Every structure is written in C-alpha cells, then in structure tokens.
Short mmCIF file of C-alpha atoms and ligand atoms in Angstrom, two decimals:
data_model
loop_
_atom_site.label_atom_id
_atom_site.label_comp_id
_atom_site.label_asym_id
_atom_site.label_seq_id
_atom_site.Cartn_x
_atom_site.Cartn_y
_atom_site.Cartn_z
CA MET A 2 0.00 0.00 0.00
CA THR A 3 1.26 3.42 -0.88
CA ALA A 4 1.97 5.80 2.01
CA LEU A 5 0.88 9.45 2.04
CA THR A 6 2.68 12.33 3.75
CA LEU A 7 2.12 16.08 3.85
CA SER A 8 5.09 18.39 3.61
CA THR A 9 5.87 22.09 3.72
CA ALA A 10 9.27 21.39 2.14
CA GLY A 11 10.14 23.08 -1.12
CA ALA A 12 10.28 21.13 -4.37
CA ALA A 13 14.05 21.60 -4.51
CA THR A 14 14.87 20.44 -1.00
CA LEU A 15 12.83 17.29 -0.30
CA ARG A 16 14.77 14.05 -0.65
CA ALA A 17 12.84 11.84 -3.09
CA ASP A 18 13.34 9.72 -6.21
CA ALA A 19 11.38 12.16 -8.30
CA VAL A 20 9.65 15.51 -8.13
CA VAL A 21 6.35 15.81 -9.98
CA VAL A 22 5.36 19.12 -11.56
CA GLY A 23 2.28 20.12 -13.52
CA ILE A 24 2.20 21.65 -16.98
CA ALA A 25 -0.78 22.95 -18.91
CA LYS A 26 -1.50 23.69 -22.55
CA GLY A 27 -0.65 27.30 -23.34
CA ALA A 28 -1.09 29.28 -26.57
CA LYS A 29 2.62 28.90 -27.35
CA GLY A 30 3.56 25.57 -25.81
CA PRO A 31 3.39 24.23 -22.27
CA VAL A 32 3.04 26.53 -19.28
CA ILE A 33 4.36 25.61 -15.84
CA ALA A 34 1.67 25.29 -13.17
CA PRO A 35 2.03 26.81 -9.70
CA GLY A 36 3.94 24.64 -7.23
CA ALA A 37 6.83 24.08 -9.63
CA GLU A 38 8.57 27.45 -9.10
CA ALA A 39 11.63 26.02 -7.33
CA VAL A 40 12.04 23.38 -10.02
CA ASP A 41 11.79 26.00 -12.76
CA THR A 42 14.41 28.06 -10.94
CA ALA A 43 16.77 25.06 -10.94
CA PHE A 44 16.25 24.99 -14.72
CA GLU A 45 17.16 28.72 -14.76
CA GLY A 46 13.58 29.55 -15.71
CA LYS A 47 13.75 27.44 -18.87
CA LEU A 48 11.67 24.42 -17.80
CA ALA A 49 8.81 25.31 -20.17
CA SER A 50 11.08 25.72 -23.18
CA VAL A 51 12.99 22.52 -22.36
CA LEU A 52 9.70 20.64 -22.20
CA ASP A 53 8.53 22.29 -25.42
CA THR A 54 11.73 21.09 -27.12
CA LEU A 55 10.99 17.56 -25.92
CA GLY A 56 7.54 17.75 -27.49
CA ALA A 57 5.53 18.09 -24.29
CA SER A 58 2.38 20.16 -24.68
CA GLY A 59 0.65 19.92 -21.29
CA ALA A 60 -2.12 17.69 -22.61
CA GLU A 61 -3.92 15.38 -20.23
CA GLY A 62 -2.24 12.01 -19.95
CA GLU A 63 1.20 13.26 -20.88
CA ALA A 64 4.16 12.31 -18.66
CA THR A 65 7.65 13.59 -19.50
CA LYS A 66 10.75 12.60 -17.55
CA LEU A 67 13.78 14.88 -17.27
CA PRO A 68 17.06 14.44 -15.42
CA SER A 69 17.33 17.05 -12.69
CA PRO A 70 19.81 19.90 -13.02
CA ALA A 71 22.04 20.81 -10.07
CA GLY A 72 20.12 22.31 -7.19
CA LEU A 73 17.36 19.71 -6.93
CA LYS A 74 17.54 16.95 -4.33
CA ALA A 75 15.48 14.56 -6.45
CA PRO A 76 17.40 13.11 -9.43
CA LEU A 77 14.32 13.04 -11.69
CA VAL A 78 11.70 15.58 -12.69
CA LEU A 79 8.39 14.28 -14.00
CA ALA A 80 6.18 16.79 -15.81
CA VAL A 81 2.54 15.70 -16.09
CA GLY A 82 -0.09 17.29 -18.30
CA LEU A 83 -3.04 19.06 -16.67
CA GLY A 84 -4.84 19.78 -19.93
CA ALA A 85 -6.17 23.23 -20.75
CA ALA A 86 -4.77 26.08 -18.65
CA PRO A 87 -7.41 27.55 -16.35
CA GLU A 88 -9.07 30.71 -17.59
CA LYS A 89 -10.67 32.45 -14.66
CA ASP A 90 -9.25 32.16 -11.15
CA GLY A 91 -6.06 30.35 -12.13
CA THR A 92 -6.92 27.17 -10.25
CA TYR A 93 -7.15 23.75 -11.81
CA GLY A 94 -10.20 21.54 -11.55
CA ALA A 95 -10.11 18.69 -9.03
CA GLU A 96 -10.53 16.01 -11.68
CA ALA A 97 -7.65 17.40 -13.79
CA LEU A 98 -5.44 17.24 -10.69
CA ARG A 99 -6.67 13.76 -9.79
CA ARG A 100 -5.93 12.40 -13.26
CA ALA A 101 -2.53 14.08 -13.55
CA ALA A 102 -1.50 12.71 -10.16
CA GLY A 103 -2.64 9.25 -11.25
CA THR A 104 -0.66 9.47 -14.48
CA ALA A 105 2.39 10.52 -12.46
CA ALA A 106 2.04 7.66 -9.99
CA ARG A 107 1.81 5.15 -12.84
CA ALA A 108 4.88 6.65 -14.55
CA LEU A 109 6.80 6.25 -11.29
CA THR A 110 6.14 2.55 -10.75
CA GLY A 111 9.13 1.09 -8.90
CA ALA A 112 10.10 4.38 -7.21
CA LYS A 113 10.23 4.64 -3.43
CA LYS A 114 9.23 8.23 -2.88
CA ALA A 115 7.84 10.97 -5.11
CA ALA A 116 7.41 14.60 -4.15
CA PHE A 117 4.25 15.98 -5.75
CA ALA A 118 4.69 19.70 -6.49
CA LEU A 119 1.35 20.11 -8.29
CA PRO A 120 -0.79 23.25 -7.86
CA ILE A 121 -2.65 23.17 -4.56
CA ALA A 122 -4.98 26.09 -3.87
CA SER A 123 -7.08 24.41 -1.17
CA PRO A 124 -7.35 21.29 1.00
CA GLU A 125 -9.78 19.94 -1.63
CA ASP A 126 -7.02 20.17 -4.24
CA ALA A 127 -4.71 18.27 -1.88
CA SER A 128 -7.39 15.62 -1.49
CA ALA A 129 -7.82 15.27 -5.25
CA ILE A 130 -4.07 14.93 -5.84
CA ALA A 131 -3.75 12.40 -3.03
CA GLU A 132 -6.68 10.40 -4.39
CA GLY A 133 -5.28 10.39 -7.91
CA ALA A 134 -1.80 9.38 -6.78
CA LEU A 135 -2.97 6.62 -4.44
CA LEU A 136 -5.43 5.25 -7.00
CA GLY A 137 -2.89 5.55 -9.83
CA ALA A 138 -0.26 3.65 -7.83
CA TYR A 139 -2.57 0.64 -7.56
CA ALA A 140 -1.39 -2.66 -9.01
CA PHE A 141 -2.91 -6.12 -8.77
CA THR A 142 -0.01 -8.55 -8.49
CA ALA A 143 -1.34 -11.21 -6.13
CA TYR A 144 -1.26 -13.86 -8.86
CA GLN A 145 2.10 -13.00 -10.36
CA GLY A 146 5.67 -13.81 -9.46
CA GLY A 147 5.68 -17.53 -8.85
CA GLY A 148 3.16 -17.75 -6.09
CA ASP A 149 4.55 -15.16 -3.69
CA THR A 150 2.70 -11.89 -3.43
CA LYS A 151 5.74 -9.74 -4.11
CA GLY A 152 5.69 -10.37 -7.82
CA SER A 153 8.69 -10.27 -10.09
CA GLY A 154 8.16 -6.82 -11.55
CA LYS A 155 8.59 -3.40 -9.99
CA GLY A 156 6.33 -2.61 -7.06
CA PRO A 157 3.99 0.38 -7.03
CA LEU A 158 5.21 3.82 -5.98
CA ALA A 159 5.73 3.40 -2.24
CA GLU A 160 5.35 6.94 -0.86
CA VAL A 161 3.56 10.06 -2.02
CA ALA A 162 4.63 13.35 -0.42
CA LEU A 163 2.34 16.29 -1.10
CA LEU A 164 4.34 19.51 -1.17
CA GLY A 165 2.77 22.85 -0.40
CA THR A 166 0.54 21.38 2.28
CA LYS A 167 0.62 22.03 5.99
CA PRO A 168 0.89 18.79 8.00
CA ARG A 169 -0.32 20.58 11.15
CA ASP A 170 -3.25 22.35 9.52
CA LYS A 171 -6.52 20.65 10.49
CA ALA A 172 -8.13 21.00 7.08
CA PHE A 173 -5.13 19.56 5.24
CA LYS A 174 -4.81 16.72 7.73
CA ALA A 175 -8.49 15.86 7.34
CA ALA A 176 -8.17 16.03 3.55
CA ALA A 177 -5.25 13.60 3.61
CA GLU A 178 -6.95 11.21 6.01
CA ARG A 179 -10.09 11.22 3.91
CA ALA A 180 -8.15 10.56 0.71
CA LEU A 181 -6.21 7.74 2.33
CA ALA A 182 -9.24 5.91 3.78
CA LEU A 183 -11.26 6.38 0.60
CA THR A 184 -8.55 5.19 -1.78
CA GLU A 185 -7.58 2.22 0.39
CA GLU A 186 -11.18 1.08 0.26
CA ILE A 187 -11.48 1.73 -3.48
CA ASN A 188 -8.31 -0.29 -3.99
CA ARG A 189 -9.74 -3.03 -1.80
CA ALA A 190 -12.83 -3.10 -4.04
CA ARG A 191 -10.52 -3.32 -7.07
CA ASP A 192 -8.72 -6.28 -5.49
CA LEU A 193 -12.02 -8.08 -4.97
CA ILE A 194 -13.10 -7.40 -8.56
CA ASN A 195 -9.75 -8.55 -9.95
CA THR A 196 -9.58 -11.71 -7.84
CA PRO A 197 -10.37 -14.64 -10.12
CA PRO A 198 -13.78 -16.21 -9.60
CA ASN A 199 -12.38 -19.60 -8.63
CA ASP A 200 -11.05 -17.90 -5.51
CA LEU A 201 -13.65 -15.18 -4.92
CA THR A 202 -16.76 -17.28 -4.34
CA PRO A 203 -19.79 -15.85 -2.51
CA GLU A 204 -18.54 -17.55 0.66
CA ALA A 205 -15.04 -16.10 0.27
CA PHE A 206 -16.45 -12.60 -0.36
CA ALA A 207 -18.60 -12.90 2.77
CA ALA A 208 -15.54 -13.92 4.79
CA VAL A 209 -13.64 -10.84 3.58
CA ALA A 210 -16.60 -8.66 4.61
CA SER A 211 -16.71 -10.35 7.98
CA ALA A 212 -13.03 -9.68 8.66
CA ALA A 213 -13.24 -6.05 7.56
CA GLY A 214 -16.31 -5.56 9.72
CA LYS A 215 -14.43 -6.72 12.80
CA GLU A 216 -11.56 -4.41 12.00
CA HIS A 217 -13.68 -1.30 11.51
CA GLY A 218 -16.53 -1.68 13.96
CA ILE A 219 -19.15 -2.64 11.39
CA LYS A 220 -21.76 -5.24 12.27
CA VAL A 221 -21.76 -8.06 9.70
CA GLN A 222 -24.58 -10.58 9.36
CA ILE A 223 -24.46 -13.38 6.82
CA LEU A 224 -27.33 -15.48 5.52
CA ASP A 225 -26.03 -18.75 4.06
CA GLU A 226 -27.82 -20.92 1.50
CA LYS A 227 -29.93 -22.66 4.13
CA ALA A 228 -31.00 -19.41 5.75
CA LEU A 229 -31.79 -17.99 2.31
CA VAL A 230 -34.07 -20.91 1.45
CA LYS A 231 -35.72 -20.72 4.85
CA GLY A 232 -36.16 -16.95 4.57
CA GLY A 233 -37.82 -17.22 1.17
CA PHE A 234 -35.15 -15.43 -0.85
CA GLY A 235 -36.26 -17.07 -4.10
CA GLY A 236 -34.30 -14.68 -6.32
CA ILE A 237 -30.91 -15.18 -4.69
CA VAL A 238 -31.49 -18.92 -4.24
CA GLY A 239 -32.73 -19.32 -7.83
CA VAL A 240 -29.67 -17.62 -9.30
CA GLY A 241 -27.21 -19.44 -7.04
CA GLN A 242 -28.62 -22.96 -7.19
CA GLY A 243 -26.76 -24.00 -10.35
CA SER A 244 -23.38 -23.43 -8.76
CA ALA A 245 -21.22 -25.59 -6.51
CA ASN A 246 -20.45 -22.34 -4.66
CA PRO A 247 -23.63 -21.46 -2.77
CA PRO A 248 -25.03 -17.92 -2.45
CA ARG A 249 -24.89 -15.50 0.48
CA LEU A 250 -26.68 -12.35 1.53
CA VAL A 251 -24.41 -10.15 3.61
CA LYS A 252 -25.65 -7.23 5.69
CA LEU A 253 -23.18 -4.59 6.85
CA THR A 254 -24.34 -2.08 9.44
CA TYR A 255 -22.44 1.09 10.24
CA THR A 256 -24.22 2.99 12.98
CA HIS A 257 -23.19 6.56 13.69
CA ASP A 258 -26.08 7.60 15.88
CA LYS A 259 -29.58 6.22 16.17
CA ASP A 260 -31.07 9.60 15.28
CA ALA A 261 -28.95 10.10 12.17
CA LYS A 262 -30.27 9.65 8.64
CA HIS A 263 -30.19 6.14 7.22
CA LEU A 264 -28.84 5.24 3.79
CA ALA A 265 -29.18 1.68 2.50
CA LEU A 266 -26.82 0.51 -0.23
CA VAL A 267 -27.52 -2.65 -2.22
CA GLY A 268 -24.87 -4.26 -4.43
CA LYS A 269 -25.09 -6.87 -7.17
CA GLY A 270 -22.54 -9.51 -6.27
CA ILE A 271 -22.46 -12.12 -9.01
CA THR A 272 -18.99 -13.54 -8.43
CA TYR A 273 -19.12 -15.04 -11.92
CA ASP A 274 -21.81 -14.58 -14.55
CA SER A 275 -21.70 -17.39 -17.10
CA GLY A 276 -25.27 -16.55 -18.07
CA GLY A 277 -26.51 -19.83 -16.56
CA ILE A 278 -28.57 -22.10 -18.83
CA SER A 279 -28.93 -19.07 -21.15
CA LEU A 280 -25.17 -19.40 -21.45
CA LYS A 281 -23.15 -16.46 -22.70
CA PRO A 282 -21.19 -17.14 -25.89
CA ALA A 283 -17.39 -17.03 -25.92
CA GLY A 284 -16.29 -13.43 -26.13
CA HIS A 285 -18.89 -12.35 -23.58
CA ASN A 286 -17.80 -14.23 -20.50
CA GLU A 287 -14.05 -13.65 -20.14
CA THR A 288 -14.43 -10.62 -17.87
CA MET A 289 -17.56 -11.71 -16.04
CA LYS A 290 -15.69 -12.00 -12.75
CA CYS A 291 -16.40 -8.26 -12.67
CA ASP A 292 -20.12 -8.91 -12.13
CA MET A 293 -19.72 -8.41 -8.38
CA SER A 294 -18.45 -4.84 -8.82
CA GLY A 295 -21.65 -3.38 -7.37
CA ALA A 296 -21.28 -5.41 -4.18
CA ALA A 297 -17.58 -4.51 -4.02
CA ALA A 298 -18.48 -0.81 -4.31
CA VAL A 299 -21.13 -1.06 -1.61
CA PHE A 300 -18.74 -2.92 0.68
CA ALA A 301 -15.97 -0.36 0.13
CA ALA A 302 -18.37 2.55 0.68
CA VAL A 303 -19.68 1.20 4.00
CA VAL A 304 -16.15 0.57 5.30
CA ALA A 305 -15.01 4.01 4.15
CA ALA A 306 -18.04 5.65 5.81
CA ALA A 307 -17.17 3.85 9.06
CA ARG A 308 -13.47 4.73 8.88
CA LEU A 309 -14.33 8.38 8.26
CA GLY A 310 -16.98 8.39 10.99
CA LEU A 311 -19.51 9.99 8.64
CA PRO A 312 -22.54 11.46 10.44
CA VAL A 313 -24.99 9.02 8.93
CA ASN A 314 -26.11 5.42 9.40
CA VAL A 315 -25.27 3.21 6.45
CA THR A 316 -26.48 -0.30 5.79
CA GLY A 317 -24.86 -2.31 3.02
CA TRP A 318 -26.47 -5.35 1.41
CA LEU A 319 -24.30 -7.65 -0.69
CA ALA A 320 -26.35 -10.03 -2.83
CA LEU A 321 -23.76 -12.71 -3.61
CA ALA A 322 -24.24 -15.64 -5.97
CA GLU A 323 -22.50 -17.43 -8.80
CA ASN A 324 -24.55 -17.80 -11.99
CA MET A 325 -23.70 -21.22 -13.45
CA PRO A 326 -25.42 -23.80 -15.68
CA SER A 327 -25.87 -27.30 -14.26
CA GLY A 328 -28.49 -29.93 -13.57
CA SER A 329 -29.64 -27.97 -10.56
CA ALA A 330 -29.66 -24.57 -12.26
CA THR A 331 -32.77 -22.46 -12.78
CA ARG A 332 -34.15 -23.01 -16.30
CA PRO A 333 -35.67 -20.49 -18.67
CA GLY A 334 -39.36 -21.02 -17.94
CA ASP A 335 -38.98 -21.56 -14.19
CA VAL A 336 -40.99 -19.37 -11.85
CA LEU A 337 -39.34 -18.05 -8.70
CA ARG A 338 -41.19 -16.82 -5.64
CA MET A 339 -39.26 -13.79 -4.53
CA TYR A 340 -38.66 -12.51 -0.98
CA SER A 341 -41.32 -9.83 -1.56
CA GLY A 342 -43.89 -12.53 -2.37
CA LYS A 343 -44.08 -11.63 -6.06
CA THR A 344 -43.49 -14.38 -8.60
CA VAL A 345 -41.04 -13.99 -11.47
CA GLU A 346 -40.95 -16.03 -14.65
CA VAL A 347 -37.31 -16.46 -15.58
CA LEU A 348 -37.23 -16.14 -19.36
CA ASN A 349 -33.50 -15.63 -19.54
CA THR A 350 -31.16 -16.88 -16.81
CA ASP A 351 -28.60 -14.31 -17.93
CA ALA A 352 -30.85 -11.56 -16.54
CA GLU A 353 -29.82 -12.72 -13.07
CA GLY A 354 -28.66 -9.48 -11.49
CA ARG A 355 -32.17 -8.10 -11.16
CA LEU A 356 -33.25 -11.32 -9.43
CA VAL A 357 -30.69 -11.16 -6.63
CA LEU A 358 -31.14 -7.38 -6.32
CA ALA A 359 -34.91 -7.70 -6.08
CA ASP A 360 -34.63 -9.79 -2.90
CA ALA A 361 -32.00 -7.52 -1.37
CA LEU A 362 -33.98 -4.37 -2.24
CA TRP A 363 -37.13 -5.72 -0.59
CA LYS A 364 -35.15 -6.80 2.47
CA ALA A 365 -33.45 -3.39 2.67
CA SER A 366 -36.86 -1.71 2.33
CA GLU A 367 -38.17 -3.41 5.48
CA GLU A 368 -36.00 -1.10 7.59
CA LYS A 369 -37.57 1.99 5.97
CA PRO A 370 -34.29 3.78 5.27
CA ASP A 371 -34.34 7.43 4.17
CA ALA A 372 -33.01 6.31 0.79
CA ILE A 373 -31.84 3.20 -1.02
CA VAL A 374 -29.18 3.19 -3.72
CA ASP A 375 -28.39 0.01 -5.59
CA VAL A 376 -25.27 -0.48 -7.67
CA ALA A 377 -24.95 -3.12 -10.35
CA THR A 378 -23.16 -4.20 -13.52
CA LEU A 379 -26.67 -4.83 -14.74
CA THR A 380 -27.01 -4.51 -18.50
CA GLY A 381 -25.02 -4.54 -21.69
CA ALA A 382 -27.63 -2.09 -22.95
CA MET A 383 -26.33 0.58 -20.56
CA VAL A 384 -22.84 0.11 -22.00
CA LEU A 385 -24.25 0.57 -25.51
CA ALA A 386 -26.04 3.73 -24.38
CA LEU A 387 -23.36 5.45 -22.33
CA GLY A 388 -20.05 3.81 -23.23
CA ASN A 389 -17.31 2.51 -21.00
CA ARG A 390 -16.76 5.39 -18.64
CA THR A 391 -20.22 6.60 -17.64
CA PHE A 392 -22.74 4.95 -15.36
CA GLY A 393 -26.49 5.41 -15.71
CA VAL A 394 -28.59 6.80 -12.87
CA MET A 395 -32.27 5.88 -12.62
CA ALA A 396 -34.60 6.70 -9.73
CA ASN A 397 -38.19 6.79 -8.55
CA ASP A 398 -37.72 10.46 -7.63
CA ASP A 399 -36.51 13.16 -10.03
CA ALA A 400 -34.85 15.28 -7.34
CA PHE A 401 -32.96 12.31 -5.93
CA ARG A 402 -31.76 11.25 -9.39
CA THR A 403 -30.47 14.77 -9.96
CA ALA A 404 -28.80 14.76 -6.53
CA VAL A 405 -27.02 11.47 -7.26
CA HIS A 406 -25.86 12.69 -10.67
CA GLU A 407 -24.57 15.95 -9.17
CA THR A 408 -22.87 14.10 -6.34
CA ALA A 409 -21.02 11.95 -8.86
CA GLU A 410 -19.97 15.11 -10.68
CA GLN A 411 -18.63 16.59 -7.42
CA VAL A 412 -16.29 13.65 -6.90
CA GLY A 413 -15.17 13.33 -10.52
CA GLU A 414 -17.21 10.29 -11.56
CA GLN A 415 -19.00 10.38 -14.91
CA SER A 416 -22.70 9.52 -14.75
CA TRP A 417 -25.87 10.39 -16.62
CA PRO A 418 -29.55 10.50 -15.62
CA MET A 419 -31.71 7.93 -17.38
CA PRO A 420 -35.53 7.65 -17.42
CA LEU A 421 -37.82 4.82 -16.32
CA PRO A 422 -40.47 5.01 -19.09
CA ALA A 423 -43.68 3.42 -17.79
CA GLU A 424 -44.61 2.02 -21.21
CA LEU A 425 -41.68 -0.41 -21.06
CA ARG A 426 -43.27 -2.25 -18.12
CA LYS A 427 -45.80 -4.17 -20.24
CA GLY A 428 -42.98 -5.93 -22.08
CA MET A 429 -42.32 -7.80 -18.82
CA ASP A 430 -45.92 -9.04 -18.49
CA SER A 431 -45.90 -12.81 -17.98
CA PRO A 432 -48.77 -15.19 -18.77
CA THR A 433 -47.67 -17.33 -15.82
CA ALA A 434 -46.18 -15.12 -13.11
CA ASP A 435 -46.51 -11.56 -11.77
CA ILE A 436 -43.63 -10.38 -13.93
CA ALA A 437 -40.98 -11.79 -16.27
CA ASN A 438 -37.28 -11.08 -15.80
CA MET A 439 -36.94 -9.80 -19.36
CA GLY A 440 -38.80 -7.34 -21.52
CA GLU A 441 -38.21 -5.40 -24.72
CA ARG A 442 -34.65 -5.45 -26.00
CA MET A 443 -34.72 -1.76 -26.88
CA GLY A 444 -34.02 0.30 -23.79
CA GLY A 445 -32.85 -2.84 -21.97
CA GLY A 446 -31.11 -0.86 -19.24
CA LEU A 447 -34.31 1.00 -18.45
CA VAL A 448 -36.34 -2.23 -18.53
CA ALA A 449 -34.01 -3.63 -15.87
CA GLY A 450 -34.51 -0.46 -13.82
CA LEU A 451 -38.29 -0.80 -14.08
CA PHE A 452 -38.03 -4.40 -12.88
CA LEU A 453 -36.02 -3.35 -9.82
CA GLN A 454 -38.46 -0.55 -9.03
CA GLU A 455 -41.19 -3.15 -8.38
CA PHE A 456 -39.13 -4.48 -5.48
CA VAL A 457 -38.57 -1.17 -3.71
CA GLY A 458 -40.81 -0.68 -0.68
CA GLU A 459 -43.71 1.75 -0.97
CA GLY A 460 -42.72 5.38 -0.41
CA ILE A 461 -38.97 4.79 -0.22
CA THR A 462 -36.69 7.06 -2.22
CA TRP A 463 -34.54 4.89 -4.47
CA ALA A 464 -31.85 5.25 -7.11
CA HIS A 465 -30.25 2.62 -9.31
CA LEU A 466 -26.71 2.94 -10.68
CA ASP A 467 -25.94 0.73 -13.68
CA ILE A 468 -22.13 0.61 -13.70
CA ALA A 469 -21.77 -2.11 -16.37
CA GLY A 470 -19.67 0.28 -18.50
CA PRO A 471 -17.16 1.79 -16.08
CA ALA A 472 -16.81 -1.06 -13.52
CA PHE A 473 -14.09 -2.91 -15.41
CA HIS A 474 -11.54 -1.23 -17.64
CA GLU A 475 -10.22 -3.32 -20.50
CA GLY A 476 -8.24 -0.67 -22.35
CA ALA A 477 -4.89 0.89 -21.57
CA PRO A 478 -4.63 2.55 -18.15
CA TYR A 479 -5.27 6.31 -18.07
CA GLY A 480 -5.11 8.88 -15.29
CA TYR A 481 -5.81 7.02 -12.06
CA THR A 482 -7.76 4.24 -13.81
CA PRO A 483 -5.89 0.94 -14.09
CA LYS A 484 -6.70 -2.08 -16.21
CA GLY A 485 -9.34 -4.28 -14.58
CA GLY A 486 -11.56 -3.36 -11.65
CA THR A 487 -11.93 0.40 -11.25
CA GLY A 488 -13.90 0.87 -8.05
CA SER A 489 -16.54 2.79 -9.99
CA SER A 490 -19.18 4.55 -7.85
CA VAL A 491 -17.44 4.22 -4.46
CA ARG A 492 -16.58 7.93 -4.33
CA THR A 493 -20.14 8.79 -5.31
CA LEU A 494 -21.65 6.53 -2.65
CA VAL A 495 -19.40 7.87 0.12
CA ARG A 496 -20.11 11.49 -0.82
CA LEU A 497 -23.81 10.72 -1.05
CA ALA A 498 -23.76 9.24 2.47
CA GLU A 499 -21.91 12.30 3.67
CA ARG A 500 -24.40 14.66 2.06
CA LEU A 501 -27.40 12.75 3.39
CA GLY A 502 -25.88 12.86 6.88
CA GLU A 503 -25.34 16.61 6.57
CA ASP A 504 -28.86 17.13 5.18
CA ASP A 505 -27.29 18.61 2.07
CA LEU A 506 -29.04 16.71 -0.70
CA GLY A 507 -30.88 19.71 -2.15
N1 LIG B 618 -23.69 -9.00 -16.08
C1 LIG B 618 -24.46 -8.79 -17.26
C2 LIG B 618 -24.37 -7.36 -17.79
C3 LIG B 618 -23.01 -6.88 -18.22
C4 LIG B 618 -22.70 -6.82 -19.56
C5 LIG B 618 -22.08 -6.41 -17.32
C6 LIG B 618 -21.48 -6.33 -19.98
C7 LIG B 618 -20.85 -5.93 -17.72
C8 LIG B 618 -20.56 -5.89 -19.07
C9 LIG B 618 -25.92 -9.10 -16.98
O1 LIG B 618 -26.17 -10.05 -16.01
C10 LIG B 618 -26.54 -9.58 -18.24
O2 LIG B 618 -26.13 -10.60 -18.70
N2 LIG B 618 -27.51 -8.84 -18.77
C11 LIG B 618 -28.19 -9.19 -19.95
C12 LIG B 618 -29.66 -9.00 -19.73
C13 LIG B 618 -30.52 -9.54 -20.84
C14 LIG B 618 -30.42 -11.06 -20.88
C15 LIG B 618 -31.96 -9.12 -20.59
C16 LIG B 618 -27.69 -8.27 -21.06
O3 LIG B 618 -27.43 -7.10 -20.79
O4 LIG B 618 -27.49 -8.76 -22.17
MN1 LIG B 619 -26.13 -12.02 -16.80
ZN1 LIG B 620 -24.74 -10.31 -14.60
#
C-alpha cells in the first residue's frame, strides 16, 4: 500500500526519487503550473522551453521525464499534463489534478518516494491529488511472481509526499486522512473485482466482509444458502442454485447515531456470470468475474463511511451468488417466488442481477431507510447507451436522481440521468407469473430499472446505478484508472452518504 505524507518542504529540497510538476497547454507551448517554481528556478527559468523542445504540450495524460539539473535533491523531474490552462481564477479543476496525479504515480512505478509539487490552492485540491496518486499507484499482483505476493516486476510507488501542504493544519490533515481511507477502500474493491472467480466465491467474499467488519466496527450478518431458502429469498437462491459455490446475503451495518439519517446501499454480487442455462457465448464471459463490482463498491463505501466516521447510518447489502449452468440450475421457464412474495418467470437466466437485487432491495426496504441506492453491472444495454466510462442513474424520484448525478460530478465520476419510461413495463408481463425477468430489448437498461423498481418498498426514495460500462476497464490505463476493476461509484456513494448525513441533498 502506498503511504501518504504532507510536507511544507520546497520542491528543490525534499529528498525523493522524483519531483512531480504540472504543466498545462498554453497558446505557445506548455506553461508551468504553480507549485513548480523552485524546479523551474533550478532549470534557470527554462523548464517550459525545455519541455517544449521535448515535445511536451501539457495535454492530459502526458508524462515527460527529465534528469534534474544541479540544485534539486530529487534526481528526476516528472512533468505531467493538466490539460487546458485555467481561464478564470487560475486554479485547476479537481478532476484534472486527480488524473494528472494518477498518471504521475503510474509513470513512477518502482520508485520509493515521489514529491508531488502540483498546484494546490485548497485542501480539496490536496485531497484530489492524493486520491489520484494513491489510485494511480494501484497494481494487482497477487497472482504473479511464482506464487509469492511480491511479484517479479517493480512494485507500485511506495510513498507520495504532497508539497505545499501544511501537516499541522486541520483542514489539510483531514483532507489527507479522507483521501487515504477512501482510496484504500477503493483499492480493496478493485482487489475483490480482480480476484479470479475460482477464488472469490460468494462464501469467500462474505468472509472478507466479515473480517473487515471486525476491524472497523461494522456489524456483519451473513445469511447462508440454508437461511436464504428458509427466509424465502427465491431470487438469490434461484440464481445461485446451479453453482457448486452457494449464495450469500451479507448485511453490513455502520451505525453513527440512532437519530442520524439512514442510507441503505444494495450491491449486485455475481462472483461469476456465465449466463446460466442461457449461457453467454465465448467473447462475452471472459471478464464476467467483474459482475460483483456493485457489491464490491457497496462494501468499500460502508467501510469508508465507518473509517471516516460519517454522520450518517449506512447499511450495506451484498447479494452474492455465482450464476452457473448445471443440472440444478434455474431453467428459462422456471418461476421463482421472490422474498417480496411476487413471482417472477425467468425467461433468460442471464438476466440474473435483477433477481438477486430484487430480494435484497425488498429486504433493505423493510427497515424503511431514508433512501436506497443500488449499484450493479446490470445490463449490456447501458454500456451501448453510455459507453465505457459513464454509469447510468435511474430513480423513482426526479430530485434524488439529480442529486445522485450531481454528487457523482462533485467527486469526478461520470454519470448520466436515465428515465424509467412506464410504457416499457408491459414488455415484462408474464402469462404465468406476476412479472418476467426480461422485456423489450430496446431500452434494456431502463427495462431492468423498471423491474427493480417493483421491489422497492412503498414510499422509499430509491436510485439505481448501472455501472456495467465503467466497472471494469479493459483498455490501456489512463489517469488514475488501471486495467481491470476500477472501483466505480465508491466515491459517489461515500459522498452521497456524507451529504445525506449533513442534510445537504438539495
Ligand atoms: N452481467 C451482465 C451485464 C453486463 C454486460 C455487465 C457487460 C458488464 C458488461 C448481466 O447479467 C446480463 O447478462 N444482462 C443481460 C440481460 C438480458 C439477458 C436481458 C444483457 O445485458 O445482455
Ligand atoms: Mn447475466
Ligand atoms: Zn450479470
């Protein structure tokens, strides 16, 4: 895990393997961002022109390494692009800082210590840079290097020192602590997502939650397959019954104060989605270990909320099952009696996420929380609609949907509001049961949302995040986003909990 320190030291004087400076796109080549003055001085004021000569422009994603001139303690200067230079108040946006810091941390893989001399105008900027660096430094190496966990390659950047921050200033300290807790939990979610499904079974996931609960004062209750059958959780049981690895429903309870607001989070935790009897074809199942990303995000958010002592009560529900075909698997045509009492005709066993979520949503509703947010890699249709970096937000309340979308924007996560058109409900009419688990193909992401809505308790404010696009990144790493599990939506969920606790949801 990468360490984080605050430092008032100057960029020239701190002992480190590298000093990171920011550059932005100017009209005539790169411009040096604030924070890098001492480094520029060591270059006799010519840092911008040297970088220009090397072809650096200041564009986002750019990382240029230079040997240090005399006068700098660090032997290496790394210039990272911040994108367009700010127009108005001269400060850079938090997301530009977060991404640049992530790019820098990736470029410095193998280094022990890096001094970040990026522009910091506020504790929020320090937070963003810390988040980007700690998320960018992430690497999943548990399965490499001949069985030991050290791996054979270079380890991640070991220490991030934020220059231009005051270690004794309360606001800066809080910003650093928040960034550290948040990113450690996001990276923990990434680890869970990246862990191969032969090791991360529902039972194994529940054990990880149990251990983390003990460590952070979170109550953890686990329903095993017997308890699920006995409790009437027909959705979770129906999805899990084809697998040799039985399902679990995990409840995490973080209690701040009995009078505080209550947020319930529900996560889709399909540890592997083969499609079941409606088997996915080759080409569609290689990354389906990521189908528990919603549960991983919920888990990470509850732990982060507890570690940060947020002024809100948060309950997390992890609906864990493995969707496999076998002689005991649910068939297309089977009818399941759900926890709510409704019956569902399973027309396609690959539409399994909504089945496990339906039970968890109804269970979560029984406690009458102030709001429920579910998170799921639910539909390929949402990926078609919004692409690989944006999650869809649906809700039974326009104001809440807007609040969730704006909250995501605040923390630098891309999302977009999506409707729940009532006319799509009739496509799920079943001749046999109360509802079918599939409807019209067109608008498939919204159809799934409409299905879930039927399992939200009367009068409860609810939002649904379909993170099928951004949960798992298959392309080249960029900014603070690595290959594989991303930890999508954790920052949004934590900020949302914070805002609900502070009665700041507009
Ligand atoms: N886990 C998938 C959705 C998914 C697709 C996640 C791509 C991440 C990337 C989900 O369980 C699924 O299979 N959905 C089906 C639903 C359909 C059968 C109604 C889909 O989207 O095709
Ligand atoms: Mn599926
Ligand atoms: Zn799935």
